[in-house]
Coordinates of C-alpha atoms in Angstrom, one line a residue:
Chain A
M1346 CA -18.6 -4.5 -8.8
R1347 CA -19.5 -7.9 -10.3
L1348 CA -17.8 -11.2 -9.4
P1349 CA -14.6 -11.7 -11.3
K1350 CA -14.0 -14.5 -13.9
P1351 CA -12.9 -17.9 -12.5
R1352 CA -9.3 -18.9 -13.3
G1353 CA -9.6 -22.6 -12.4
V1354 CA -11.7 -25.2 -10.6
L1355 CA -11.3 -23.8 -7.1
S1356 CA -12.2 -20.2 -8.1
E1357 CA -15.1 -21.6 -10.1
W1358 CA -16.4 -23.4 -6.9
V1359 CA -15.8 -20.3 -4.7
L1360 CA -17.3 -17.8 -7.1
G1361 CA -20.3 -20.1 -7.7
R1362 CA -20.9 -20.3 -4.0
L1363 CA -20.5 -16.6 -3.6
A1364 CA -23.2 -16.1 -6.2
G1365 CA -25.5 -18.3 -4.1
T1366 CA -25.4 -21.4 -6.4
P1367 CA -25.7 -24.5 -4.3
S1368 CA -22.3 -26.1 -4.4
V1369 CA -21.5 -29.8 -4.8
G1370 CA -19.0 -31.4 -2.5
D1371 CA -16.0 -29.8 -0.8
A1372 CA -13.8 -27.2 -2.4
P1373 CA -11.5 -28.8 -5.0
A1374 CA -7.8 -28.3 -5.0
A1375 CA -6.6 -25.3 -6.9
D1376 CA -5.5 -25.6 -10.5
G1377 CA -2.5 -23.3 -9.8
P1378 CA -1.4 -20.1 -8.1
D1379 CA -3.6 -17.9 -10.4
D1380 CA -6.7 -19.9 -9.5
E1381 CA -5.9 -19.7 -5.8
A1382 CA -5.1 -16.0 -5.9
I1383 CA -8.4 -14.9 -7.5
A1384 CA -10.3 -17.2 -5.2
L1385 CA -8.7 -15.6 -2.1
W1386 CA -9.1 -12.2 -3.6
A1387 CA -12.8 -12.7 -4.1
L1388 CA -13.2 -14.1 -0.6
H1389 CA -11.5 -11.0 0.9
E1390 CA -13.5 -8.6 -1.3
V1391 CA -16.7 -9.9 0.4
L1392 CA -15.4 -8.1 3.5
Y1393 CA -14.8 -4.8 1.7
R1394 CA -17.3 -3.3 -0.7
G1395 CA -18.4 -6.8 -2.0
F1396 CA -20.1 -7.8 -5.2
E1397 CA -23.5 -6.8 -6.5
D1398 CA -24.1 -10.3 -7.8
A1399 CA -22.9 -12.1 -4.7
S1400 CA -25.3 -13.3 -2.0
D1401 CA -25.2 -11.3 1.3
D1402 CA -25.2 -14.6 3.1
A1403 CA -21.7 -15.3 1.7
E1404 CA -20.2 -13.3 4.6
G1405 CA -21.4 -15.9 7.1
D1406 CA -20.8 -19.0 5.0
V1407 CA -18.6 -21.3 7.1
G1408 CA -17.7 -23.4 4.1
L1409 CA -16.3 -20.3 2.3
F1410 CA -14.6 -19.2 5.6
A1411 CA -12.8 -22.6 5.7
V1412 CA -11.5 -22.1 2.2
R1413 CA -10.4 -18.6 3.0
H1414 CA -8.6 -19.7 6.1
R1415 CA -6.8 -22.5 4.2
L1416 CA -5.8 -20.1 1.4
E1417 CA -4.6 -17.5 3.8
S1418 CA -2.5 -20.0 5.7
G1419 CA -0.9 -21.2 2.5
L1420 CA -0.2 -17.6 1.5
E1421 CA 1.3 -16.8 4.9
E1422 CA 3.5 -19.9 4.8
R1423 CA 4.8 -18.9 1.3
L1424 CA 5.5 -15.3 2.4
R1425 CA 7.3 -16.5 5.6
S1426 CA 9.5 -18.9 3.6
R1427 CA 10.6 -16.0 1.4
W1428 CA 11.3 -14.0 4.5
A1429 CA 13.3 -16.8 6.1
G1430 CA 15.2 -17.4 2.9
S1431 CA 16.3 -13.7 2.7
D1432 CA 19.4 -12.4 4.4
A1433 CA 17.3 -9.6 6.0
T1434 CA 16.3 -11.5 9.2
A1435 CA 18.7 -9.8 11.6
D1436 CA 18.3 -9.8 15.3
V1437 CA 16.6 -6.5 16.1
G1438 CA 15.4 -5.1 19.5
P1439 CA 12.3 -2.9 19.8
A1440 CA 14.3 0.3 19.9
G1441 CA 16.1 -0.7 16.7
V1442 CA 12.9 -1.1 14.6
P1443 CA 12.9 2.3 12.8
A1444 CA 16.6 1.9 11.8
A1445 CA 16.0 -1.7 10.8
L1446 CA 13.1 -0.6 8.5
E1447 CA 15.4 2.0 7.0
A1448 CA 18.1 -0.6 6.4
L1449 CA 15.7 -3.0 4.8
V1450 CA 14.5 -0.3 2.4
A1451 CA 18.0 0.9 1.7
A1452 CA 19.1 -2.7 0.8
D1453 CA 16.2 -3.1 -1.6
H1454 CA 17.4 -3.3 -5.1
G1455 CA 14.2 -4.5 -6.8
P1456 CA 13.6 -3.4 -10.4
S1457 CA 12.1 0.1 -10.6
L1458 CA 8.9 0.6 -12.5
A1459 CA 9.1 4.3 -11.6
D1460 CA 12.5 4.7 -13.3
H1461 CA 11.1 3.0 -16.4
V1462 CA 8.0 5.2 -16.5
R1463 CA 10.1 8.3 -16.0
R1464 CA 12.4 7.7 -18.9
H1465 CA 11.3 4.9 -21.3
A1466 CA 7.8 3.6 -20.9
D1467 CA 5.3 4.1 -23.7
R1468 CA 1.7 5.1 -23.2
D1469 CA 0.4 1.5 -23.5
Q1470 CA 2.8 0.3 -20.8
V1471 CA 1.8 3.1 -18.4
M1472 CA -1.9 2.3 -19.1
E1473 CA -1.2 -1.4 -18.2
L1474 CA 0.6 -0.4 -15.1
L1475 CA -2.4 1.8 -14.0
R1476 CA -4.8 -1.0 -14.7
Q1477 CA -2.8 -3.3 -12.4
R1478 CA -2.3 -0.6 -9.8
S1479 CA -6.0 0.2 -9.8
V1480 CA -6.8 -3.1 -8.0
Y1481 CA -5.2 -1.6 -4.9
H1482 CA -5.4 2.1 -5.4
L1483 CA -9.2 2.1 -5.7
K1484 CA -9.3 0.7 -2.1
E1485 CA -6.1 2.5 -1.0
A1486 CA -5.6 2.5 2.8
D1487 CA -8.6 0.2 3.3
P1488 CA -6.7 -3.0 4.2
T1489 CA -4.8 -1.1 6.9
A1490 CA -7.9 0.4 8.4
W1491 CA -8.7 -3.2 9.7
V1492 CA -5.7 -2.8 12.0
V1493 CA -6.8 0.2 14.0
P1494 CA -8.7 -1.6 16.8
R1495 CA -5.8 -4.1 17.2
L1496 CA -3.2 -1.6 18.2
P1497 CA -2.1 -0.1 21.6
V1498 CA -2.7 3.6 22.3
R1499 CA 0.3 5.4 20.7
A1500 CA 0.4 3.3 17.5
K1501 CA -3.4 3.5 17.1
A1502 CA -3.4 7.3 17.4
A1503 CA -0.5 7.6 14.9
L1504 CA -2.1 5.2 12.4
V1505 CA -5.3 7.2 12.5
E1506 CA -3.4 10.4 12.0
L1507 CA -1.8 8.9 8.9
Q1508 CA -5.1 7.3 7.6
F1509 CA -7.0 10.6 8.1
D1510 CA -4.7 12.0 5.5
E1511 CA -5.2 9.0 3.2
Y1512 CA -8.9 9.5 3.5
G1513 CA -8.7 13.2 2.5
A1514 CA -8.7 14.6 6.1
G1515 CA -12.5 14.7 5.9
D1516 CA -12.7 16.1 2.3
P1517 CA -14.0 13.4 -0.1
N1518 CA -12.4 15.2 -3.0
R1519 CA -9.0 14.6 -1.5
L1520 CA -9.5 10.9 -0.5
H1521 CA -6.6 9.1 -2.2
A1522 CA -8.7 6.3 -3.8
H1523 CA -11.0 9.0 -5.2
L1524 CA -8.0 11.0 -6.6
F1525 CA -6.9 7.8 -8.4
A1526 CA -10.4 7.2 -9.8
R1527 CA -10.4 10.7 -11.2
G1528 CA -6.9 10.0 -12.7
L1529 CA -8.1 6.8 -14.3
E1530 CA -11.1 8.6 -15.9
A1531 CA -8.8 11.4 -17.2
V1532 CA -6.5 9.0 -19.0
G1533 CA -9.5 7.1 -20.5
L1534 CA -9.6 4.1 -18.2
R1535 CA -12.6 2.9 -16.2
P1536 CA -12.8 4.4 -12.7
E1537 CA -15.2 2.0 -11.1
Y1538 CA -14.1 0.1 -8.1
G1539 CA -12.6 -3.3 -9.1
A1540 CA -12.9 -2.5 -12.9
Y1541 CA -9.7 -4.3 -13.9
V1542 CA -9.6 -7.3 -11.5
D1543 CA -10.0 -9.7 -14.4
D1544 CA -6.8 -8.3 -15.9
A1545 CA -4.8 -8.5 -12.7
L1546 CA -1.6 -10.5 -12.9
P1547 CA -1.2 -13.2 -10.2
E1548 CA 1.5 -11.0 -8.8
T1549 CA -1.0 -8.1 -8.4
L1550 CA -3.4 -10.4 -6.7
E1551 CA -0.8 -11.8 -4.4
L1552 CA 0.2 -8.3 -3.4
N1553 CA -3.4 -7.4 -2.6
N1554 CA -4.1 -10.7 -0.8
A1555 CA -1.1 -10.2 1.4
L1556 CA -2.3 -6.7 2.4
S1557 CA -5.8 -8.1 3.3
L1558 CA -4.3 -11.1 5.2
F1559 CA -2.1 -8.8 7.3
G1560 CA -5.0 -6.4 7.9
L1561 CA -7.5 -9.1 8.8
R1562 CA -5.5 -11.2 11.3
R1563 CA -4.9 -9.7 14.7
R1564 CA -1.9 -11.9 15.1
L1565 CA -0.3 -10.2 12.1
R1566 CA -0.9 -6.6 13.2
G1567 CA 2.8 -6.0 13.2
A1568 CA 3.2 -7.3 9.7
A1569 CA 0.4 -4.9 8.6
V1570 CA 2.1 -1.8 9.9
G1571 CA 5.5 -3.0 8.8
H1572 CA 4.1 -3.4 5.3
L1573 CA 2.7 0.1 5.6
A1574 CA 6.0 1.6 6.7
A1575 CA 8.0 0.0 3.8
F1576 CA 5.3 1.1 1.4
E1577 CA 5.4 4.7 2.5
M1578 CA 9.2 4.7 2.7
T1579 CA 9.4 3.7 -1.0
S1580 CA 6.7 6.1 -2.2
S1581 CA 7.8 9.8 -2.3
L1582 CA 10.8 9.5 -4.7
P1583 CA 9.1 7.0 -7.1
S1584 CA 5.9 9.1 -7.1
R1585 CA 7.9 12.0 -8.3
K1586 CA 9.4 9.9 -11.1
L1587 CA 5.9 8.8 -12.1
V1588 CA 4.8 12.4 -12.3
Q1589 CA 7.8 13.1 -14.6
G1590 CA 7.0 10.1 -16.8
L1591 CA 3.3 11.1 -17.0
D1592 CA 4.3 14.6 -18.0
R1593 CA 6.7 13.2 -20.6
L1594 CA 3.9 11.3 -22.2
G1595 CA 1.5 14.2 -22.1
M1596 CA -0.6 12.5 -19.5
D1597 CA -0.4 15.3 -17.0
G1598 CA -3.7 16.2 -15.3
P1599 CA -5.6 14.3 -12.6
M1600 CA -3.4 11.1 -12.8
A1601 CA -0.3 13.2 -12.3
T1602 CA -2.0 15.1 -9.5
Y1603 CA -2.6 11.7 -7.8
Y1604 CA 1.1 10.8 -7.8
D1605 CA 2.0 14.4 -7.1
E1606 CA 0.0 14.3 -3.9
H1607 CA 1.9 11.2 -2.8
V1608 CA 5.3 13.0 -3.1
E1609 CA 4.5 15.3 -0.2
A1610 CA 2.0 13.1 1.7
D1611 CA 4.3 10.0 1.8
A1612 CA 7.3 12.1 3.0
V1613 CA 5.2 12.7 6.1
H1614 CA 3.7 9.2 6.2
E1615 CA 7.0 7.4 6.1
Q1616 CA 8.1 9.2 9.3
L1617 CA 4.9 8.5 11.1
A1618 CA 4.9 4.9 10.0
A1619 CA 8.5 4.1 10.9
H1620 CA 8.6 5.9 14.2
D1621 CA 5.2 6.6 15.6
I1622 CA 3.4 3.5 14.4
C1623 CA 6.0 0.7 14.1
G1624 CA 8.5 2.1 16.6
T1625 CA 5.9 2.5 19.4
L1626 CA 4.2 -0.8 18.6
A1627 CA 7.6 -2.5 19.0
E1628 CA 8.2 -0.8 22.3
D1629 CA 4.7 -1.6 23.6
E1630 CA 4.5 -5.1 22.2
P1631 CA 8.1 -6.4 21.7
D1632 CA 6.8 -9.7 20.4
Q1633 CA 5.6 -7.8 17.3
V1634 CA 9.2 -6.9 16.2
D1635 CA 9.6 -9.9 14.0
A1636 CA 6.2 -9.4 12.4
I1637 CA 6.9 -5.8 11.7
L1638 CA 10.1 -6.6 9.8
F1639 CA 8.4 -9.6 8.1
G1640 CA 5.7 -7.2 6.8
A1641 CA 8.2 -4.7 5.6
F1642 CA 10.2 -7.3 3.8
T1643 CA 7.1 -8.8 2.2
C1644 CA 6.0 -5.4 0.9
L1645 CA 9.4 -4.9 -0.8
D1646 CA 9.5 -8.5 -2.0
L1647 CA 6.0 -8.5 -3.5
E1648 CA 6.7 -5.1 -5.2
A1649 CA 9.9 -6.5 -6.7
R1650 CA 8.0 -9.6 -8.0
F1651 CA 5.2 -7.4 -9.4
A1652 CA 7.8 -5.2 -11.2
T1653 CA 9.6 -8.2 -12.6
A1654 CA 6.4 -9.6 -13.9
M1655 CA 5.5 -6.2 -15.6
F1656 CA 9.0 -5.9 -17.2
S1657 CA 8.7 -9.5 -18.4
S1658 CA 5.3 -8.9 -19.9
W1659 CA 6.7 -5.9 -21.8
G1660 CA 9.8 -7.9 -22.9
V1661 CA 12.0 -5.3 -21.2
A1662 CA 15.2 -6.7 -19.7
R1663 CA 15.9 -5.7 -16.1
Chain B
M832 CA -2.0 1.9 33.0
S833 CA -2.9 5.3 31.9
Q834 CA -0.4 8.1 31.3
D835 CA 0.3 11.2 29.4
F836 CA 2.2 10.6 26.2
A837 CA 4.6 13.1 24.6
H838 CA 2.9 14.4 21.5
P839 CA 4.9 17.4 20.3
D840 CA 3.6 19.7 17.5
V841 CA 7.1 19.9 16.0
V842 CA 9.3 16.9 15.5
L843 CA 12.9 16.8 14.1
C844 CA 13.3 13.5 12.3
P845 CA 16.8 12.0 12.5
H846 CA 18.5 12.7 9.1
G847 CA 15.1 13.7 7.9
P848 CA 12.5 16.5 7.7
M849 CA 10.8 18.6 10.4
L850 CA 7.3 17.4 11.1
V851 CA 4.8 20.1 12.0
R852 CA 1.3 19.3 13.3
G853 CA -1.7 21.6 13.1
A854 CA -0.1 24.4 11.1
T855 CA -2.4 26.4 8.7
S856 CA 0.4 28.3 6.8
I857 CA 4.2 28.0 6.4
Q858 CA 6.5 30.8 5.2
D859 CA 9.4 29.5 3.1
A860 CA 12.9 30.9 2.9
D861 CA 12.0 33.3 0.1
G862 CA 9.2 34.8 2.2
T863 CA 6.4 33.0 0.2
V864 CA 3.5 31.8 2.4
H865 CA 2.1 28.4 1.6
A866 CA -1.3 27.2 2.8
V867 CA -1.2 23.9 4.7
E868 CA -3.9 21.4 3.7
R869 CA -2.9 18.3 5.7
P870 CA -2.9 17.5 9.4
V871 CA 0.9 16.9 9.5
V872 CA 3.4 18.4 7.1
A873 CA 7.1 17.4 6.6
L874 CA 9.4 20.5 6.0
C875 CA 12.6 19.9 4.2
R876 CA 15.8 20.3 6.3
C877 CA 18.4 19.2 3.7
E878 CA 17.4 22.1 1.4
K879 CA 17.6 19.7 -1.6
S880 CA 13.9 19.0 -2.0
S881 CA 12.3 19.8 -5.4
R882 CA 9.2 20.9 -3.4
L883 CA 10.5 23.4 -1.0
P884 CA 9.5 24.1 1.7
W885 CA 8.0 20.5 1.7
C886 CA 10.1 17.4 2.1
D887 CA 10.1 15.1 -1.0
G888 CA 12.3 12.4 0.4
T889 CA 15.5 13.6 -1.4
H890 CA 17.5 13.6 1.8
K891 CA 17.6 9.8 1.5
L892 CA 19.8 10.2 -1.6
I893 CA 22.4 12.4 0.2
P894 CA 25.3 10.4 1.6
R895 CA 25.6 11.0 5.4

């Protein structure tokens, strides 16, 4: 993947420095949320597959690390203020975590992209949705893989059991990110990793940046697995609707196969995530309870913001 | 602290599916045998799944 296009003065500074161009002065203040989001996304990407046109030294650049740290802190503060402003912050003990996750998900009434795809979306809207989703799905499960070494025994074993399935249980053909790439190709979109980052809405980038933030900070391990639980708990039924929508539009084939796989897989994963991962982490490290619920709330909240942005870009009232 | 943890092969989820670990095939209620391709499977217990014998999350739509 090549470096994305800058979206303002901060991302221009960051991307230039990633490319190895000597930078002048300190990082400037961001032009806005979009500028900030693409800068942080690129700084995180250095830690995943990286960019073919970025310098390998970027990983150890303390100037870039300082910018990343500042942007991550700003993002966390923003996410926490949304969590504090919600009415979901109930007093929950460790044993109550699986039920609290269930309650959070049940109380979520964000606009449903899956309902729209199932019944109304046209082909262009589905293609746009897939381009936006590709930013995450082509690195599906990767942000959560950072968390493995940070967990106690039971949660670690359970997370790896879940991730093993995400990564195809040893079969590269069944690796979820690869299934999505095959799906993109089949519907005529570009399957290369990171192909549509320049088209990503700020909401798409924020969603991805939050996943990386939770995965990369040990302190936020609870938020990472809480996010995972909420994601898995809101996946099976919507995936089935997406399959129906793709079939309705004559887009059956590998992309429908990708979502079809998630109907059954995530019915398993949601149980593992809520009980075996989040439940045991809460029991073993009770100070992570709040982080778990914060992560779950953030997943639902960012998905709702993303869905709202998509509907608004299509001029569809929700 | 090191201890043995409970790690059952079959788990009944409250108001949810039955998780089965390490199975290679499952026979459904009609007698059809399904190959298992994932390390853990969730078997439907509410009988409303569109993917029997697998759970598809439909139980969450059923009032308790």
